[in-house]
Amino acid sequence: MMSLKDVSEQISKFLSSDEPGVMAIKGEWGVGKTFSWQKFLLEAKSKGGIKLERYSYVSLFGINSLDAFKYAIFENTVKRDIIGSEATVETLKSNTNSLIERFGRHSIKLFKGAPIIKSFSPALEAISFLSLNSCLICIDDLERRGGQLEVKDILGLLSLLKEQRKCKIVLLLNDDEEGLEDYDKYREKVIDIELKFAPSALECAKIAYSNQTPNYSKLRELTASLEIRNIRVLKKIERLIKLSEPLTKKFEKELKDSVMHSLVLYTWSYFSSMSNEDIPTLDFISEKGYLHLRSNEGENSEKHKKWQTTLSAYGHIQTDELDLILVEAVKSGYFNEAKFYEKAELKNQEIIASKSEKSFSKAWRLYHDSFLDNADEVIQSLYESFKKNCKFITPINLDGTVSLLRELGEEEKASEIIDIYIRNRKDDVELFNTNGDTALGRLNDEEIQKKFKETYSQLVVKETPKEVLSRISGQQGWNDSDELILANTTVEEYYTLFKSEVGSHLASYVTRCLKFGQYANANDQQKEISKKATEALQRIASESKINQRRVSKFGVEVA
């Protein structure tokens, strides 16, 4: 297998010679053939290592005829000194003027008054190909050519360009693509050199990242550890790392490293798992709390075990609440800065606390770092450390700790640390909102879910149902505490509210309540609001014929 250095050397020799020839560069889809060719080409240009004076890059994507292919080569030709710049109208104009000069002044009459664009003269298309002599040409995307353009015709044209026009041609193509049988059939007649482009994951990282990439050395190490060879995925990772850099400046180095570590994993998973089932899905990773102890039963259990092994080897122990913000950034392509800073501040405090000798993370190391029969020591260390550090512990990590204690038979301690957590974190009301961001962490323990809901219900600022409806009716926005208040309003209270309200607000109150149950993804609270409001309206409808008519206009079924 050729190294990247070997490939580079062969390309350099090919470019520095004026001898006509055809070089094919084959490799897997996405490993950076085009990206690397352009990089090698620019390096050769900077060193004066390109012998021919003109260069044309042509993607065959969507090109449907040999004539269109011929013209595309002419259209994209640039002079050697501007290699690296896109072909433009100005370069096309220059090529056309040179062509007209070559064919004599009488030819100008063919083009006089016509715009310099591809379709301005069939005659130009016919003669433009004749001007292609001693030119360096790169042909890309062979497998994406139009359906009416045959591979054998393309290879025949390349042979003509080499033999009769003294051109040097580089052909970039993917391995194992369907529809390239003619390439294999005619290869030995046309291709002089065929390079196997199969860079290692570390070489791909070196192709994709430069010294200008934030923390590029560590980034190369991380992407190589996951065997990421797709250049597009590597560049997406780089983009997100650059976006995250200004957001992490004021935080501890450990947080910055953690963000990079997570972004590499999540981006790789999100963009690669659909085409490779050995790569853990982002949903699977997102559900991974402080521990992933629960058995993976069912038909996917073996797959999940492989995924878990991959995550463990990468050093991904948990997906915390800051990580869930990073997951959303990977999916959307941008960071919600307010949410990022909120979760990053908490994570930063946790990191600072973790540097103490009695930190919660150090207690967990007793569990992770050995196969000793030390269950009692692990339990006691976690229990004591939890009590000291609970203000730095996230709900997801609480859930993982409770899970471990229950599996080790410590039901009493599990319930106790839930109560300790709630007692010490009551100043952070939204922490207990299981319908908010915390729900993304998939809290599994039923006792935590129950006690969090009860705590949140007790702590939220209470408004009357009428005050809530007055504020949110006619608007698209409301908060979880509004839903909680309306869901806890009884049928009797809705009945009294609707009966006592007189004026234009009545319809908006009723409509707002009923709409909660009409959402395709309505949650339990929203369904409860609609259900109770409907029962109250049905009771009102039963009182008189006129109220029956009034209620029915809201779409409520009445007897």
Coordinates of C-alpha atoms in Angstrom, one line a residue:
M1 CA 0.0 0.0 0.0
M2 CA 1.4 3.4 -1.0
S3 CA 1.9 6.0 1.7
L4 CA 0.8 9.5 1.3
K5 CA 4.4 10.5 0.8
D6 CA 4.8 7.9 -2.0
V7 CA 1.7 9.2 -3.8
S8 CA 2.9 12.8 -3.4
E9 CA 6.3 11.9 -4.9
Q10 CA 4.7 10.1 -7.9
I11 CA 2.4 13.1 -8.6
S12 CA 5.4 15.5 -8.3
K13 CA 7.4 13.5 -10.9
F14 CA 4.4 13.4 -13.2
L15 CA 3.8 17.2 -13.0
S16 CA 7.5 18.1 -13.5
S17 CA 7.7 16.3 -16.8
D18 CA 6.4 17.6 -20.2
E19 CA 6.0 14.0 -21.5
P20 CA 2.3 13.3 -22.3
G21 CA 0.6 10.7 -20.2
V22 CA -2.5 9.6 -18.2
M23 CA -2.4 9.1 -14.5
A24 CA -5.3 7.5 -12.6
I25 CA -5.7 8.1 -8.8
K26 CA -8.1 5.6 -7.3
G27 CA -9.4 5.4 -3.7
E28 CA -12.4 5.1 -1.5
W29 CA -15.1 7.6 -1.6
G30 CA -14.5 10.6 0.8
V31 CA -10.8 9.9 1.6
G32 CA -9.8 13.2 0.0
K33 CA -8.6 12.4 -3.5
T34 CA -9.7 15.8 -4.9
F35 CA -8.7 17.7 -1.8
S36 CA -5.2 16.1 -1.9
W37 CA -4.8 16.5 -5.6
Q38 CA -5.5 20.3 -5.3
K39 CA -3.1 20.5 -2.4
F40 CA -0.3 18.6 -4.2
L41 CA -0.9 20.8 -7.3
L42 CA -0.5 24.0 -5.4
E43 CA 2.6 22.8 -3.7
A44 CA 4.1 21.9 -7.1
K45 CA 3.1 25.3 -8.5
S46 CA 4.8 27.1 -5.6
K47 CA 8.0 25.2 -6.2
G48 CA 7.9 25.7 -10.0
G49 CA 7.3 22.0 -10.5
I50 CA 4.5 22.2 -13.2
K51 CA 5.9 21.9 -16.7
L52 CA 2.9 22.7 -18.8
E53 CA 1.6 26.2 -19.0
R54 CA -2.2 25.7 -18.9
Y55 CA -4.4 23.7 -16.5
S56 CA -8.1 22.6 -16.6
Y57 CA -10.1 21.0 -13.9
V58 CA -13.4 19.3 -15.0
S59 CA -16.0 17.6 -12.9
L60 CA -18.0 15.2 -15.0
F61 CA -21.0 15.5 -12.6
G62 CA -24.1 15.9 -14.8
I63 CA -22.1 16.1 -18.1
N64 CA -24.2 14.2 -20.7
S65 CA -22.3 14.3 -24.0
L66 CA -18.8 14.1 -25.4
D67 CA -19.2 17.6 -27.0
A68 CA -20.2 19.1 -23.6
F69 CA -17.2 17.4 -22.0
K70 CA -14.8 18.8 -24.7
Y71 CA -16.1 22.3 -24.2
A72 CA -15.9 22.0 -20.4
I73 CA -12.2 21.3 -20.6
F74 CA -11.8 24.5 -22.8
E75 CA -14.1 26.5 -20.6
N76 CA -12.2 25.7 -17.4
T77 CA -8.7 26.2 -18.7
V78 CA -6.6 28.7 -16.7
K79 CA -2.9 29.8 -17.0
R80 CA -0.4 28.1 -14.8
D81 CA 0.3 31.2 -12.7
I82 CA -3.3 31.4 -11.5
I83 CA -3.8 27.7 -10.6
G84 CA -5.8 27.6 -7.4
S85 CA -8.2 30.2 -8.7
E86 CA -11.6 29.3 -10.1
A87 CA -12.2 29.6 -13.9
T88 CA -14.3 32.8 -14.4
V89 CA -16.0 34.7 -17.2
E90 CA -12.7 36.6 -17.6
T91 CA -10.6 33.5 -18.0
L92 CA -13.2 32.2 -20.5
K93 CA -13.0 35.5 -22.4
S94 CA -9.3 35.3 -22.5
N95 CA -9.4 31.7 -23.8
T96 CA -12.0 32.7 -26.4
N97 CA -10.0 35.7 -27.6
S98 CA -6.8 33.6 -27.8
L99 CA -8.8 31.0 -29.8
I100 CA -10.1 33.6 -32.2
E101 CA -6.6 35.0 -32.7
R102 CA -5.3 31.5 -33.5
F103 CA -7.9 30.9 -36.2
G104 CA -7.4 34.3 -37.9
R105 CA -9.2 37.6 -38.1
H106 CA -11.8 36.2 -40.5
S107 CA -13.1 34.0 -37.7
I108 CA -14.1 37.1 -35.6
K109 CA -17.2 37.5 -37.8
L110 CA -18.5 34.2 -36.4
F111 CA -18.6 35.8 -32.9
K112 CA -19.1 39.5 -33.5
G113 CA -21.7 40.9 -31.2
A114 CA -22.3 37.6 -29.3
P115 CA -21.9 37.4 -25.5
I116 CA -19.0 35.3 -24.2
I117 CA -21.0 32.4 -22.7
K118 CA -21.1 28.7 -23.5
S119 CA -24.1 28.8 -25.7
F120 CA -23.2 31.8 -27.8
S121 CA -22.0 29.8 -30.9
P122 CA -22.1 26.1 -31.8
A123 CA -19.1 26.9 -34.0
L124 CA -17.0 27.9 -30.9
E125 CA -17.8 24.6 -29.2
A126 CA -16.6 22.8 -32.3
I127 CA -13.3 24.6 -32.6
S128 CA -12.5 25.2 -29.0
F129 CA -11.4 21.6 -28.5
L130 CA -8.8 22.1 -31.3
S131 CA -7.0 24.6 -29.0
L132 CA -6.3 22.1 -26.3
N133 CA -2.6 21.4 -26.8
S134 CA 0.1 20.7 -24.1
C135 CA -2.4 21.2 -21.3
L136 CA -2.5 19.6 -17.8
I137 CA -6.1 18.3 -17.3
C138 CA -7.7 16.8 -14.2
I139 CA -10.9 14.8 -14.7
D140 CA -13.0 14.2 -11.6
D141 CA -16.3 12.5 -10.7
L142 CA -16.1 9.8 -13.4
E143 CA -18.8 7.8 -11.6
R144 CA -21.1 10.8 -11.5
R145 CA -21.1 11.5 -15.2
G146 CA -24.4 11.9 -17.0
G147 CA -26.2 8.8 -18.1
Q148 CA -25.6 9.4 -21.8
L149 CA -21.8 9.8 -21.5
E150 CA -20.0 6.4 -21.8
V151 CA -16.8 5.6 -19.9
K152 CA -15.2 4.1 -23.1
D153 CA -15.9 7.4 -24.9
I154 CA -14.3 9.4 -22.1
L155 CA -11.2 7.1 -22.1
G156 CA -11.0 7.4 -25.9
L157 CA -11.0 11.2 -25.6
L158 CA -8.3 11.1 -23.0
S159 CA -6.2 8.8 -25.2
L160 CA -6.6 11.3 -28.1
L161 CA -5.6 14.2 -25.9
K162 CA -2.5 12.4 -24.8
E163 CA -1.4 11.0 -28.2
Q164 CA -2.4 13.9 -30.5
R165 CA -2.5 17.0 -28.3
K166 CA 0.5 16.2 -26.0
C167 CA -1.6 16.7 -22.9
K168 CA -1.1 15.3 -19.4
I169 CA -4.3 14.0 -17.8
V170 CA -5.0 13.1 -14.2
L171 CA -8.2 11.0 -13.7
L172 CA -9.7 10.8 -10.2
L173 CA -12.1 7.9 -9.5
N174 CA -13.6 5.9 -6.6
D175 CA -12.9 2.3 -5.9
D176 CA -15.7 -0.3 -6.4
E177 CA -18.2 2.0 -8.0
E178 CA -20.8 0.4 -10.2
G179 CA -20.9 1.3 -14.0
L180 CA -17.1 1.5 -14.4
E181 CA -16.6 -1.9 -16.1
D182 CA -15.3 -0.2 -19.2
Y183 CA -12.6 1.5 -17.2
D184 CA -11.3 -1.9 -16.2
K185 CA -11.7 -3.2 -19.8
Y186 CA -9.8 -0.3 -21.5
R187 CA -7.5 0.7 -18.6
E188 CA -4.2 -0.8 -19.9
K189 CA -4.7 0.9 -23.3
V190 CA -5.1 4.4 -21.8
I191 CA -3.7 4.6 -18.3
D192 CA 0.1 4.9 -17.9
I193 CA 0.2 5.2 -14.1
E194 CA -2.4 4.1 -11.6
L195 CA -2.0 5.2 -8.0
K196 CA -3.8 3.6 -5.1
F197 CA -4.8 6.4 -2.8
A198 CA -5.5 4.9 0.6
P199 CA -4.2 7.2 3.3
S200 CA -4.3 6.1 6.9
A201 CA -6.7 8.0 9.3
L202 CA -3.7 10.0 10.6
E203 CA -2.7 10.9 7.1
C204 CA -6.3 12.0 6.3
A205 CA -6.2 14.2 9.4
K206 CA -2.9 15.7 8.2
I207 CA -4.5 16.4 4.8
A208 CA -7.6 18.0 6.4
Y209 CA -6.0 20.0 9.2
S210 CA -3.2 22.6 9.1
N211 CA -1.4 24.6 11.8
Q212 CA -4.2 27.1 11.7
T213 CA -6.7 24.5 13.0
P214 CA -7.3 25.0 16.7
N215 CA -5.3 22.5 18.7
Y216 CA -4.6 20.6 15.5
S217 CA -2.2 18.1 17.0
K218 CA -4.7 16.9 19.6
L219 CA -7.5 17.0 17.0
R220 CA -5.5 14.8 14.6
E221 CA -4.9 12.3 17.5
L222 CA -8.6 12.1 18.3
T223 CA -9.9 11.7 14.8
A224 CA -7.2 9.1 14.1
S225 CA -8.2 7.1 17.2
L226 CA -11.7 6.7 15.7
E227 CA -10.2 5.9 12.3
I228 CA -12.0 8.8 10.6
R229 CA -10.8 8.9 7.0
N230 CA -13.6 10.9 5.3
I231 CA -12.3 14.4 4.6
R232 CA -15.8 15.9 4.5
V233 CA -16.5 14.6 8.1
L234 CA -13.0 15.8 9.2
K235 CA -13.8 19.3 7.8
K236 CA -17.2 19.4 9.5
I237 CA -15.4 18.6 12.8
E238 CA -12.9 21.4 12.2
R239 CA -15.7 23.8 11.5
L240 CA -17.5 23.0 14.8
I241 CA -14.2 23.1 16.8
K242 CA -13.6 26.6 15.4
L243 CA -17.1 27.8 16.3
S244 CA -16.7 26.4 19.8
E245 CA -13.2 28.0 20.4
P246 CA -14.4 31.5 21.4
L247 CA -17.2 30.0 23.6
T248 CA -14.7 28.0 25.7
K249 CA -12.0 30.7 26.2
K250 CA -12.9 31.7 29.8
F251 CA -13.3 28.1 31.0
E252 CA -10.8 25.6 32.4
K253 CA -8.6 23.7 30.0
E254 CA -10.3 20.5 30.9
L255 CA -13.6 21.8 29.7
K256 CA -12.1 22.9 26.4
D257 CA -10.6 19.5 25.9
S258 CA -13.9 17.8 26.8
V259 CA -15.7 19.9 24.2
M260 CA -13.3 18.9 21.5
H261 CA -13.3 15.3 22.6
S262 CA -17.1 15.2 22.4
L263 CA -17.5 17.1 19.2
V264 CA -15.2 14.7 17.4
L265 CA -17.2 11.7 18.5
Y266 CA -20.7 13.2 17.9
T267 CA -19.9 14.6 14.5
W268 CA -18.4 11.3 13.4
S269 CA -21.4 9.4 14.7
Y270 CA -24.0 11.8 13.2
F271 CA -22.5 11.8 9.7
S272 CA -21.2 8.3 9.4
S273 CA -23.4 5.9 11.4
M274 CA -26.1 5.8 8.7
S275 CA -23.7 4.2 6.2
N276 CA -21.8 2.0 8.7
E277 CA -23.7 0.0 11.4
D278 CA -20.4 -0.6 13.3
I279 CA -20.5 3.1 14.3
P280 CA -22.6 4.0 17.3
T281 CA -25.6 6.2 16.5
L282 CA -25.9 9.6 18.0
D283 CA -29.2 8.6 19.7
F284 CA -27.3 5.7 21.4
I285 CA -24.5 8.0 22.6
S286 CA -27.0 10.7 23.8
E287 CA -28.7 8.2 26.1
K288 CA -25.4 7.2 27.7
G289 CA -25.5 8.6 31.3
Y290 CA -22.7 8.5 33.8
L291 CA -22.9 4.7 33.5
H292 CA -24.3 2.5 30.8
L293 CA -24.9 -0.5 33.0
R294 CA -28.3 -1.7 31.9
S295 CA -28.2 -4.8 29.8
N296 CA -29.1 -4.3 26.1
E297 CA -31.6 -7.0 25.5
G298 CA -33.2 -7.8 22.2
E299 CA -32.0 -8.3 18.6
N300 CA -29.6 -5.3 18.7
S301 CA -27.8 -6.3 21.9
E302 CA -24.6 -7.5 20.1
K303 CA -24.5 -4.4 18.1
H304 CA -24.9 -2.3 21.2
K305 CA -22.1 -4.2 22.9
K306 CA -19.8 -3.3 20.0
W307 CA -20.8 0.3 20.2
Q308 CA -20.1 0.3 23.9
T309 CA -16.7 -1.1 23.3
T310 CA -16.0 1.6 20.8
L311 CA -17.1 4.4 23.2
S312 CA -15.0 2.9 26.0
A313 CA -11.9 2.7 23.8
Y314 CA -12.4 6.3 22.9
G315 CA -12.7 7.3 26.6
H316 CA -16.4 8.4 26.5
I317 CA -17.7 7.5 29.9
Q318 CA -20.7 9.7 30.0
T319 CA -22.9 12.1 28.1
D320 CA -23.6 15.0 30.4
E321 CA -25.9 18.1 30.0
L322 CA -23.3 20.2 28.3
D323 CA -22.7 17.3 25.8
L324 CA -26.4 17.4 24.9
I325 CA -25.9 21.0 23.8
L326 CA -23.0 19.9 21.7
V327 CA -25.2 17.1 20.2
E328 CA -27.7 19.8 19.1
A329 CA -24.9 21.9 17.6
V330 CA -23.7 18.9 15.5
K331 CA -27.3 18.4 14.2
S332 CA -28.0 22.1 13.5
G333 CA -24.6 23.3 12.6
Y334 CA -24.5 26.2 15.1
F335 CA -24.3 26.7 18.9
N336 CA -27.1 28.0 21.1
E337 CA -24.7 30.3 23.0
A338 CA -27.1 31.0 25.9
K339 CA -27.6 27.3 26.6
F340 CA -24.0 26.5 26.0
Y341 CA -22.8 29.1 28.6
E342 CA -25.4 28.0 31.1
K343 CA -24.3 24.3 31.0
A344 CA -20.6 25.2 30.6
E345 CA -20.6 27.3 33.8
L346 CA -22.0 24.3 35.7
K347 CA -19.5 21.9 34.1
N348 CA -16.7 24.3 34.8
Q349 CA -17.6 24.4 38.5
E350 CA -17.7 20.6 38.5
I351 CA -14.3 20.5 36.9
I352 CA -12.9 22.9 39.6
A353 CA -14.4 20.8 42.3
S354 CA -13.1 17.6 40.7
K355 CA -9.6 18.7 41.3
S356 CA -10.1 18.3 45.1
E357 CA -8.9 15.1 46.7
K358 CA -12.5 14.2 47.7
S359 CA -14.2 14.9 44.4
F360 CA -17.1 12.8 43.0
S361 CA -15.2 11.9 39.9
K362 CA -12.3 10.5 41.9
A363 CA -14.8 8.3 43.8
W364 CA -16.1 7.0 40.5
R365 CA -12.5 6.1 39.5
L366 CA -12.7 3.3 42.2
Y367 CA -15.4 1.8 40.1
H368 CA -13.9 2.3 36.6
D369 CA -10.2 1.6 37.2
S370 CA -10.0 -1.9 38.5
F371 CA -11.6 -5.4 38.7
L372 CA -11.0 -5.6 42.5
D373 CA -13.8 -7.0 44.6
N374 CA -14.3 -3.7 46.3
A375 CA -18.1 -3.1 46.1
D376 CA -18.3 -1.9 49.7
E377 CA -15.5 0.6 49.2
V378 CA -17.0 1.9 45.9
I379 CA -20.5 2.3 47.6
Q380 CA -19.2 4.1 50.6
S381 CA -16.8 6.4 48.6
L382 CA -19.6 7.4 46.2
Y383 CA -22.1 7.9 49.0
E384 CA -19.8 10.2 51.1
S385 CA -18.5 12.0 48.1
F386 CA -22.0 12.6 46.7
K387 CA -23.0 14.3 50.0
K388 CA -20.1 16.7 49.8
N389 CA -20.3 17.4 46.0
C390 CA -24.0 17.2 45.2
K391 CA -24.2 20.9 44.1
F392 CA -21.8 20.0 41.2
I393 CA -23.6 16.8 40.1
T394 CA -26.0 16.8 37.2
P395 CA -29.3 15.0 37.2
I396 CA -27.9 12.6 34.6
N397 CA -25.1 11.7 37.0
L398 CA -27.5 11.3 39.9
D399 CA -29.5 8.9 37.8
G400 CA -26.3 6.8 37.0
T401 CA -25.3 6.8 40.6
V402 CA -28.7 5.7 41.8
S403 CA -28.7 3.0 39.1
L404 CA -25.4 1.6 40.4
L405 CA -26.5 1.6 44.0
R406 CA -29.7 -0.2 43.2
E407 CA -27.9 -2.9 41.2
L408 CA -25.6 -3.4 44.1
G409 CA -28.5 -3.8 46.5
E410 CA -28.3 -0.4 48.2
E411 CA -31.9 0.7 47.8
E412 CA -31.9 2.8 51.0
K413 CA -28.8 4.7 50.0
A414 CA -30.2 5.2 46.5
S415 CA -33.4 6.9 47.9
E416 CA -31.4 8.8 50.4
I417 CA -29.1 10.5 47.9
I418 CA -32.1 11.5 45.8
D419 CA -33.5 13.3 48.9
I420 CA -30.1 14.8 49.6
Y421 CA -29.8 16.1 46.0
I422 CA -33.3 17.7 46.1
R423 CA -32.7 19.3 49.5
N424 CA -29.4 20.9 48.4
R425 CA -30.5 22.0 44.9
K426 CA -33.9 23.6 45.5
D427 CA -32.5 27.0 44.6
D428 CA -32.3 25.8 41.0
V429 CA -36.0 25.2 40.2
E430 CA -35.6 24.3 36.5
L431 CA -33.2 21.5 37.4
F432 CA -36.3 19.5 38.5
N433 CA -38.3 20.2 35.3
T434 CA -38.4 16.8 33.7
N435 CA -40.1 18.3 30.6
G436 CA -37.3 20.7 30.0
D437 CA -33.6 20.1 29.0
T438 CA -33.1 17.4 31.6
A439 CA -35.6 15.2 29.7
L440 CA -33.0 15.0 27.0
G441 CA -30.8 13.1 29.4
R442 CA -33.4 10.3 29.7
L443 CA -33.7 10.0 33.5
N444 CA -34.5 6.3 33.9
D445 CA -35.1 6.0 37.7
E446 CA -38.8 6.1 38.5
E447 CA -38.2 7.5 42.0
I448 CA -36.1 10.3 40.6
Q449 CA -38.8 11.1 38.0
K450 CA -41.6 11.1 40.6
K451 CA -39.7 13.2 43.2
F452 CA -38.5 15.7 40.6
K453 CA -42.0 16.3 39.4
E454 CA -43.3 16.7 42.9
T455 CA -40.5 19.1 43.7
Y456 CA -41.0 21.2 40.6
S457 CA -44.7 21.4 41.2
Q458 CA -44.1 22.8 44.7
L459 CA -41.4 25.2 43.7
V460 CA -42.8 26.9 40.6
V461 CA -44.2 30.4 41.1
K462 CA -48.0 30.0 41.2
E463 CA -50.3 32.1 39.1
T464 CA -54.0 31.5 38.8
P465 CA -55.2 29.6 35.7
K466 CA -56.9 32.8 34.5
E467 CA -53.6 34.8 34.8
V468 CA -51.7 32.2 32.8
L469 CA -54.3 32.1 30.1
S470 CA -54.5 35.9 29.9
R471 CA -50.8 36.0 29.4
I472 CA -50.3 33.2 26.9
S473 CA -53.6 33.3 24.8
G474 CA -52.9 34.4 21.3
Q475 CA -49.2 33.8 21.7
Q476 CA -47.0 30.9 20.5
G477 CA -44.8 30.9 23.5
W478 CA -45.2 29.8 27.1
N479 CA -43.0 28.0 29.7
D480 CA -43.2 24.7 31.4
S481 CA -44.6 26.1 34.6
D482 CA -47.5 27.6 32.7
E483 CA -48.3 24.1 31.4
L484 CA -47.9 22.7 34.9
I485 CA -50.4 25.2 36.4
L486 CA -53.0 24.5 33.7
A487 CA -52.6 20.7 33.9
N488 CA -53.1 20.9 37.7
T489 CA -56.3 23.0 37.3
T490 CA -59.4 20.8 38.0
V491 CA -62.4 20.4 35.7
E492 CA -64.4 22.3 38.3
E493 CA -62.0 25.2 38.2
Y494 CA -62.2 25.3 34.4
Y495 CA -65.9 25.2 34.6
T496 CA -66.0 28.2 37.0
L497 CA -63.4 30.1 35.0
F498 CA -65.4 29.7 31.7
K499 CA -68.7 30.4 33.3
S500 CA -67.5 33.5 35.1
E501 CA -65.7 35.1 32.1
V502 CA -67.7 37.5 30.0
G503 CA -66.2 39.3 27.0
S504 CA -63.9 38.8 24.1
H505 CA -61.3 37.0 26.2
L506 CA -63.5 33.9 26.8
A507 CA -63.0 32.6 23.2
S508 CA -59.2 33.0 23.4
Y509 CA -59.1 31.2 26.8
V510 CA -61.2 28.2 25.5
T511 CA -59.3 28.0 22.2
R512 CA -55.9 28.1 24.0
C513 CA -56.8 25.2 26.3
L514 CA -58.2 23.1 23.5
K515 CA -55.2 23.7 21.2
F516 CA -52.9 22.0 23.6
G517 CA -54.5 18.6 22.8
Q518 CA -54.3 19.2 19.0
Y519 CA -50.5 19.1 18.7
A520 CA -49.2 16.0 16.9
N521 CA -46.5 15.6 19.6
A522 CA -48.5 16.8 22.6
N523 CA -47.0 15.8 25.9
D524 CA -49.0 14.3 28.9
Q525 CA -49.5 17.8 30.5
Q526 CA -50.8 19.3 27.3
K527 CA -53.2 16.4 26.8
E528 CA -54.4 16.8 30.4
I529 CA -55.2 20.5 29.9
S530 CA -57.3 19.8 26.8
K531 CA -59.0 16.9 28.4
K532 CA -60.1 18.8 31.5
A533 CA -61.1 21.9 29.6
T534 CA -63.2 19.7 27.2
E535 CA -65.0 18.1 30.2
A536 CA -65.8 21.5 31.7
L537 CA -67.2 22.7 28.3
Q538 CA -69.3 19.5 27.9
R539 CA -70.7 20.2 31.4
I540 CA -71.6 23.8 30.3
A541 CA -73.2 22.5 27.1
S542 CA -75.4 20.1 29.0
E543 CA -77.0 23.0 30.9
S544 CA -79.0 24.6 28.1
K545 CA -79.7 24.6 24.3
I546 CA -78.0 27.9 23.8
N547 CA -74.8 26.8 25.6
Q548 CA -74.8 23.6 23.6
R549 CA -74.6 25.7 20.4
R550 CA -72.0 28.0 21.9
V551 CA -69.8 25.1 23.0
S552 CA -70.2 23.1 19.7
K553 CA -68.6 26.1 17.7
F554 CA -65.3 25.2 19.4
G555 CA -65.4 21.8 17.8
V556 CA -66.2 20.1 21.1
E557 CA -68.6 17.1 20.8
V558 CA -71.8 17.6 22.8
A559 CA -74.5 15.2 23.6

